[in-house]
mmCIF file of C-alpha atoms in Angstrom:
data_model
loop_
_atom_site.group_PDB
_atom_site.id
_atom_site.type_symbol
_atom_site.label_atom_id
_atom_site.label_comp_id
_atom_site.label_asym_id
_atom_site.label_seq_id
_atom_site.Cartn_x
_atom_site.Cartn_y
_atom_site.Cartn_z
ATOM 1 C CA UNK A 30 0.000 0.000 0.000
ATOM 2 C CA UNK A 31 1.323 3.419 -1.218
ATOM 3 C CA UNK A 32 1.503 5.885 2.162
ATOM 4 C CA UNK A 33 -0.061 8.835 1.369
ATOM 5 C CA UNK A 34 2.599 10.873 3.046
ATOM 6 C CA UNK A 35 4.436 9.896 0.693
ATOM 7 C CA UNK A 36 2.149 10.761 -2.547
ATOM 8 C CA UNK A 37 2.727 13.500 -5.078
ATOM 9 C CA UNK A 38 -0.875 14.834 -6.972
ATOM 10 C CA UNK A 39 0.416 18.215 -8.172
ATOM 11 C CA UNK A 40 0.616 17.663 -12.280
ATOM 12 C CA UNK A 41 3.481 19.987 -12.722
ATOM 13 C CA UNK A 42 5.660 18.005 -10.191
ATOM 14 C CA UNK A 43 4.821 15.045 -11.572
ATOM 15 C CA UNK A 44 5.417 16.429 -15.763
ATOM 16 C CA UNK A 45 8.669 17.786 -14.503
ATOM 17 C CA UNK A 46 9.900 14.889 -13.187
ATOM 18 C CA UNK A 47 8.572 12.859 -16.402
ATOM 19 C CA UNK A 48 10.178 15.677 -18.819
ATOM 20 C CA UNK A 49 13.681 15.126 -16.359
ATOM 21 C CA UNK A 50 13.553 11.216 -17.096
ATOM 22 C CA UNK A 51 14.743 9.268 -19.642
ATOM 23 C CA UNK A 52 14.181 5.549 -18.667
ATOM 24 C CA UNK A 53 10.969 3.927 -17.726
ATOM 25 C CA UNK A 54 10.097 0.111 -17.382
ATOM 26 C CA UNK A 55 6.886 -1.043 -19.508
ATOM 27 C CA UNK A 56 5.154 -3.829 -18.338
ATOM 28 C CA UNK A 57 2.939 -5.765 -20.820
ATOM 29 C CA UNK A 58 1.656 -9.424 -21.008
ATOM 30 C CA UNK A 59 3.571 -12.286 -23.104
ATOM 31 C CA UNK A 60 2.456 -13.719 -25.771
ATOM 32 C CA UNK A 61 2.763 -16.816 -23.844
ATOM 33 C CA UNK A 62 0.542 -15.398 -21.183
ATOM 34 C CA UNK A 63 3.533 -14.399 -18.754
ATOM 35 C CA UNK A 64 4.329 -11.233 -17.611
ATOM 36 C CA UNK A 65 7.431 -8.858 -19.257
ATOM 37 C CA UNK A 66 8.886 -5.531 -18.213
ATOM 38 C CA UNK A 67 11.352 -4.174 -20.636
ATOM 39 C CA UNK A 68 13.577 -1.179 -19.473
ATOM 40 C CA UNK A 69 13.084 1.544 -22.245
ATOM 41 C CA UNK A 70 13.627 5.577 -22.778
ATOM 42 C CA UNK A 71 10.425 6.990 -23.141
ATOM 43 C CA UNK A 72 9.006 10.819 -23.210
ATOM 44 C CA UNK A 73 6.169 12.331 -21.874
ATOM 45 C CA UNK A 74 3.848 14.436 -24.096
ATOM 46 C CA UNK A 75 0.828 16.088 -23.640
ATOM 47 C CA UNK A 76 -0.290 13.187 -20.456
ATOM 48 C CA UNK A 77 0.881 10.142 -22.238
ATOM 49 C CA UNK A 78 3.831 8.366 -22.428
ATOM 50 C CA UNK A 79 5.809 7.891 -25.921
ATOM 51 C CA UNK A 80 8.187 5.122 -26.456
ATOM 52 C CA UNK A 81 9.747 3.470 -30.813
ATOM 53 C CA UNK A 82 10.990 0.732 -31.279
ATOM 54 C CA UNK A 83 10.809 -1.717 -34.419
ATOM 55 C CA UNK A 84 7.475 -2.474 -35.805
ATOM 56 C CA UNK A 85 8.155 -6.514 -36.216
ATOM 57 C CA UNK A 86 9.456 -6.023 -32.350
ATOM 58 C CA UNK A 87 8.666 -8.489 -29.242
ATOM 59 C CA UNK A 88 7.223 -5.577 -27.668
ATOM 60 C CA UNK A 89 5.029 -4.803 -30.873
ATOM 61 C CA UNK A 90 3.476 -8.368 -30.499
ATOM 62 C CA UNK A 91 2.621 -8.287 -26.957
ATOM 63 C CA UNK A 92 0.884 -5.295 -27.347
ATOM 64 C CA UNK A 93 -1.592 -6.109 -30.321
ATOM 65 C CA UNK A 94 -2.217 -9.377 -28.168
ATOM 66 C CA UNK A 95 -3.358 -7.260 -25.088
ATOM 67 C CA UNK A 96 -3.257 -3.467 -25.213
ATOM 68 C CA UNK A 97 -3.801 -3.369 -21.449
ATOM 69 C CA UNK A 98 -0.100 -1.867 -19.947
ATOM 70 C CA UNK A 99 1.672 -0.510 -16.836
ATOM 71 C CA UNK A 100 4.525 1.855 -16.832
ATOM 72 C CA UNK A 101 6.728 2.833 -14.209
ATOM 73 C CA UNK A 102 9.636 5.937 -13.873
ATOM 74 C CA UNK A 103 11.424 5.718 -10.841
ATOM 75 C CA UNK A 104 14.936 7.769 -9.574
ATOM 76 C CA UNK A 105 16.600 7.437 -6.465
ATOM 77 C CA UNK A 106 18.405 10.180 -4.860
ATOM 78 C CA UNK A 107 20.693 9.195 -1.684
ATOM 79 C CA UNK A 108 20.861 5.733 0.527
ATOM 80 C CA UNK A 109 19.763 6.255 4.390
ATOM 81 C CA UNK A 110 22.177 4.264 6.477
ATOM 82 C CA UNK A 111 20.544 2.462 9.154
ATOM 83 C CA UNK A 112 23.280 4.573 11.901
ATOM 84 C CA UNK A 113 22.096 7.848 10.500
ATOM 85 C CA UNK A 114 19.134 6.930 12.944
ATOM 86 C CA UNK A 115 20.113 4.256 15.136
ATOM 87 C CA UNK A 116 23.962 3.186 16.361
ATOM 88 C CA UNK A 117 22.767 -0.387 16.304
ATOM 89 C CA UNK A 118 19.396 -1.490 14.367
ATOM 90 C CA UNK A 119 19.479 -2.092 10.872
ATOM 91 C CA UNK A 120 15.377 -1.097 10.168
ATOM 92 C CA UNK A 121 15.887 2.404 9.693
ATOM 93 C CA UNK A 122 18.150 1.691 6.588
ATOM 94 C CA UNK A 123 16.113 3.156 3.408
ATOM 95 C CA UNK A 124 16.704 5.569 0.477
ATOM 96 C CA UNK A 125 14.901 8.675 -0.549
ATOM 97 C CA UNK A 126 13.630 8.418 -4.178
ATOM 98 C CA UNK A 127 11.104 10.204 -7.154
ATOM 99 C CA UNK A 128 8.572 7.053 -8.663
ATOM 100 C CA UNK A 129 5.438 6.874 -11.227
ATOM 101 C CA UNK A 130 3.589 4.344 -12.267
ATOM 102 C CA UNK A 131 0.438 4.425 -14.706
ATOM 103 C CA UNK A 132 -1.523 2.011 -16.012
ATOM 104 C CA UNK A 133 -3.274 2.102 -19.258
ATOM 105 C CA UNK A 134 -3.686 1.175 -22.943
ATOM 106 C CA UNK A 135 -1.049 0.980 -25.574
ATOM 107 C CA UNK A 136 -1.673 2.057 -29.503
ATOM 108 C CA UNK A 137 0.627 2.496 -32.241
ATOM 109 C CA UNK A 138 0.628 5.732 -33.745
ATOM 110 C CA UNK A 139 0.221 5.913 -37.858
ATOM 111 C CA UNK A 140 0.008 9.461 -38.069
ATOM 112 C CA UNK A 141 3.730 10.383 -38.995
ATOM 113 C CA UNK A 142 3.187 14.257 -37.898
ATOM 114 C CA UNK A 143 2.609 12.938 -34.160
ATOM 115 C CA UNK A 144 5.849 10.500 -35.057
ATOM 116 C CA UNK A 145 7.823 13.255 -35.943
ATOM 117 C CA UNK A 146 6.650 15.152 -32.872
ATOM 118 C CA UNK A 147 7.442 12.467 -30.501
ATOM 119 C CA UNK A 148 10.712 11.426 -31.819
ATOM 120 C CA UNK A 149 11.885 15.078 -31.804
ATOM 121 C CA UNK A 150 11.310 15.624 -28.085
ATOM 122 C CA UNK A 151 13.211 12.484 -27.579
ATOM 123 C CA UNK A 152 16.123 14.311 -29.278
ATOM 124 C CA UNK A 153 15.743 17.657 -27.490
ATOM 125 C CA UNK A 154 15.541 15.293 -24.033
ATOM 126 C CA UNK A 155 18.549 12.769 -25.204
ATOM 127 C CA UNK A 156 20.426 14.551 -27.419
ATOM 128 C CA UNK A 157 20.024 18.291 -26.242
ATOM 129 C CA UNK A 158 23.267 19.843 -27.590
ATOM 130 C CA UNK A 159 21.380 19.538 -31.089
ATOM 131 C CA UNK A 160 23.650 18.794 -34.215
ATOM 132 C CA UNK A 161 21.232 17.052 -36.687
ATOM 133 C CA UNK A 162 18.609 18.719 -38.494
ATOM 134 C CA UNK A 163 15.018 18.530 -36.835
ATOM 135 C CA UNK A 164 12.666 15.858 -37.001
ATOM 136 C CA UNK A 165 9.862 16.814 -39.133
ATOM 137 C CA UNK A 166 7.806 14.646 -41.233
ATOM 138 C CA UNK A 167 7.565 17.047 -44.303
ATOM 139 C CA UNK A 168 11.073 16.986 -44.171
ATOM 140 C CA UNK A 169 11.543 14.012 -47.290
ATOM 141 C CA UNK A 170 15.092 13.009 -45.320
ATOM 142 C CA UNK A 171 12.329 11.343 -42.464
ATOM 143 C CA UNK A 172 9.490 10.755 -44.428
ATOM 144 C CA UNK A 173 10.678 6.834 -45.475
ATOM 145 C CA UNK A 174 11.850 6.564 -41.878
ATOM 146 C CA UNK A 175 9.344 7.645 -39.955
ATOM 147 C CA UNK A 176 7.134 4.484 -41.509
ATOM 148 C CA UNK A 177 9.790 2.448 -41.044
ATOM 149 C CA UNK A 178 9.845 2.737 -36.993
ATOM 150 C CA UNK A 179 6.970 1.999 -34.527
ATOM 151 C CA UNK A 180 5.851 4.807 -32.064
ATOM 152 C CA UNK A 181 3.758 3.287 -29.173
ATOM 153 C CA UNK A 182 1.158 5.637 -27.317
ATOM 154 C CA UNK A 183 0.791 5.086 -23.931
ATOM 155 C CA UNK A 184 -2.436 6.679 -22.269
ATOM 156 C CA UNK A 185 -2.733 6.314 -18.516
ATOM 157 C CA UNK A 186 -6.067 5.647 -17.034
ATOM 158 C CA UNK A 187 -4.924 5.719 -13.682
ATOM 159 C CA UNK A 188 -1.440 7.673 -12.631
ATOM 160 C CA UNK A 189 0.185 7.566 -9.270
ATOM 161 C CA UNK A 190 3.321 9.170 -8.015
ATOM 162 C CA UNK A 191 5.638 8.574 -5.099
ATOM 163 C CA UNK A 192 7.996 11.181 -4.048
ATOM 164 C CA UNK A 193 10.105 9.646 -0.536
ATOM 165 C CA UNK A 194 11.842 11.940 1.184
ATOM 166 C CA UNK A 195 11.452 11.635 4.933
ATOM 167 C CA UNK A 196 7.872 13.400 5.058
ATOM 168 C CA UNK A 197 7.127 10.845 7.470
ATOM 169 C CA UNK A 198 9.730 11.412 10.401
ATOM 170 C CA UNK A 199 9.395 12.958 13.128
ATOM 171 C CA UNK A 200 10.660 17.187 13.179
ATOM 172 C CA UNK A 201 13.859 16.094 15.440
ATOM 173 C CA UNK A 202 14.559 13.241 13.749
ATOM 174 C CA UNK A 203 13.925 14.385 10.050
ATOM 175 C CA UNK A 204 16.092 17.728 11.410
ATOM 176 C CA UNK A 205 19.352 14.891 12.324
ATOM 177 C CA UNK A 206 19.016 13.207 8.571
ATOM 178 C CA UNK A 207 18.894 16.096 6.622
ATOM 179 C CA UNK A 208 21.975 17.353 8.737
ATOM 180 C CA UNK A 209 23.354 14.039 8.270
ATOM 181 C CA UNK A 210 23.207 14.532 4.538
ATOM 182 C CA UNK A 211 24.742 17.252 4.189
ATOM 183 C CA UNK A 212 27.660 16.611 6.425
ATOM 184 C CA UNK A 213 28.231 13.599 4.269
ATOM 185 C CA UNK A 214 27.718 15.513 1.542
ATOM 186 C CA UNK A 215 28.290 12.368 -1.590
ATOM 187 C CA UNK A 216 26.413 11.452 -4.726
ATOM 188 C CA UNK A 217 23.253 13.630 -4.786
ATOM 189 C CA UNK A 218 22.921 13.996 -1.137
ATOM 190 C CA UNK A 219 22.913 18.293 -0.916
ATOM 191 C CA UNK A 220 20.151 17.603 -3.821
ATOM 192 C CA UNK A 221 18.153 15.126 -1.640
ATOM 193 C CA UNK A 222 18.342 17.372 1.425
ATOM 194 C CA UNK A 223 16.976 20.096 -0.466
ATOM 195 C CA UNK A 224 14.290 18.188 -1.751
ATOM 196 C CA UNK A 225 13.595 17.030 2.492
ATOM 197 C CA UNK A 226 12.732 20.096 2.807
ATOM 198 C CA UNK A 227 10.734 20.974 -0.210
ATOM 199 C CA UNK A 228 8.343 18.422 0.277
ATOM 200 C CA UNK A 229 8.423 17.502 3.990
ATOM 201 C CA UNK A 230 4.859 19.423 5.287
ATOM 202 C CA UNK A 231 6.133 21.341 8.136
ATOM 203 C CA UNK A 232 8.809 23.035 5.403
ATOM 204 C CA UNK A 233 6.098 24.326 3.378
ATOM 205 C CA UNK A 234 3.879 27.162 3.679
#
């Protein structure tokens, strides 16, 4: 069960963490009946999620078998040592992390104008120093292409987000980890104790 301290409704803080992304896991059914979850880059676009891939693809067959699909986005920030809590127990051990997951229906896009659309935003998000010429599918350099690749449509009927970042803990206690971060001060822990305090209620106004 998802704690709802811990949930995120606010659609711009979910579409900027989406547009920030580049790797999802989609998780469709076999066409043996068993379940699959392929890691993927993906982009979000206008509330739905965009993935390509080839149109003969594994991926391709599972969904015109059963359209039904789940998608999940998840980033995590810093590890929580258990001692950052307690000198002896290891159950306060955890990490602080971002997470969607949506669940919905899958359809290949024909029109090549949305192609072209989709593909180009995964360039701007993948590639965004530039140095090709833009996607566009009056543009007869993409035209053959653009048939040639599969764009799937993702469009959630139900969308949940996690964001973990201590909103849970206690003010003294929450107060010690985020100190504790910074002190150690690795990886992306000044980002995570920024974010602490962003979302944790008695930080906001």
């Amino acid at each position: 069960m998802r704690r709802k301290e811990f949930s995120v409704s606010e659609e711009q803080e979910i579409e900027a963490f989406l547009n920030e992304a580049s790797f999802g896991f989609l998780g469709t059914i076999g066409t043996d009946g068993s379940p699959r979850v392929t890691p993927l880059n993906f982009v979000y676009m206008e509330g739905c999620f965009y993935f390509h891939g080839s149109l003969a693809g594994e991926k391709m067959k599972q969904i015109k078998q059963d359209s039904s699909v789940s998608f999940t986005v998840a980033e995590e920030f810093s590890l929580i040592p258990s001692y950052f809590s307690d000198p002896e127990l290891a159950c306060p051990a955890t990490s602080f992390f971002k997470s969607v997951m949506a669940f919905g229906q899958a359809e290949v896009v024909a029109d090549l104008h949305t192609k072209g659309k989709a593909l180009q935003r995964f360039m701007e998000k993948l590639q965004p120093q530039g140095g090709y010429v833009p996607i566009d599918a009056n543009d007869s350099r993409y035209a053959g292409r653009l048939k040639a690749v599969a764009v799937v449509r993702i469009v959630p009927e139900r969308l949940s987000a996690k964001f973990k970042f201590g909103q849970n803990l206690a003010a003294d206690r929450f107060e010690h980890i985020n100190g504790e971060l910074q002190r150690r001060d690795e990886g992306r822990d000044a980002e995570t104790a920024e974010m602490m305090r962003k979302y944790c209620p008695f930080h906001q106004k």
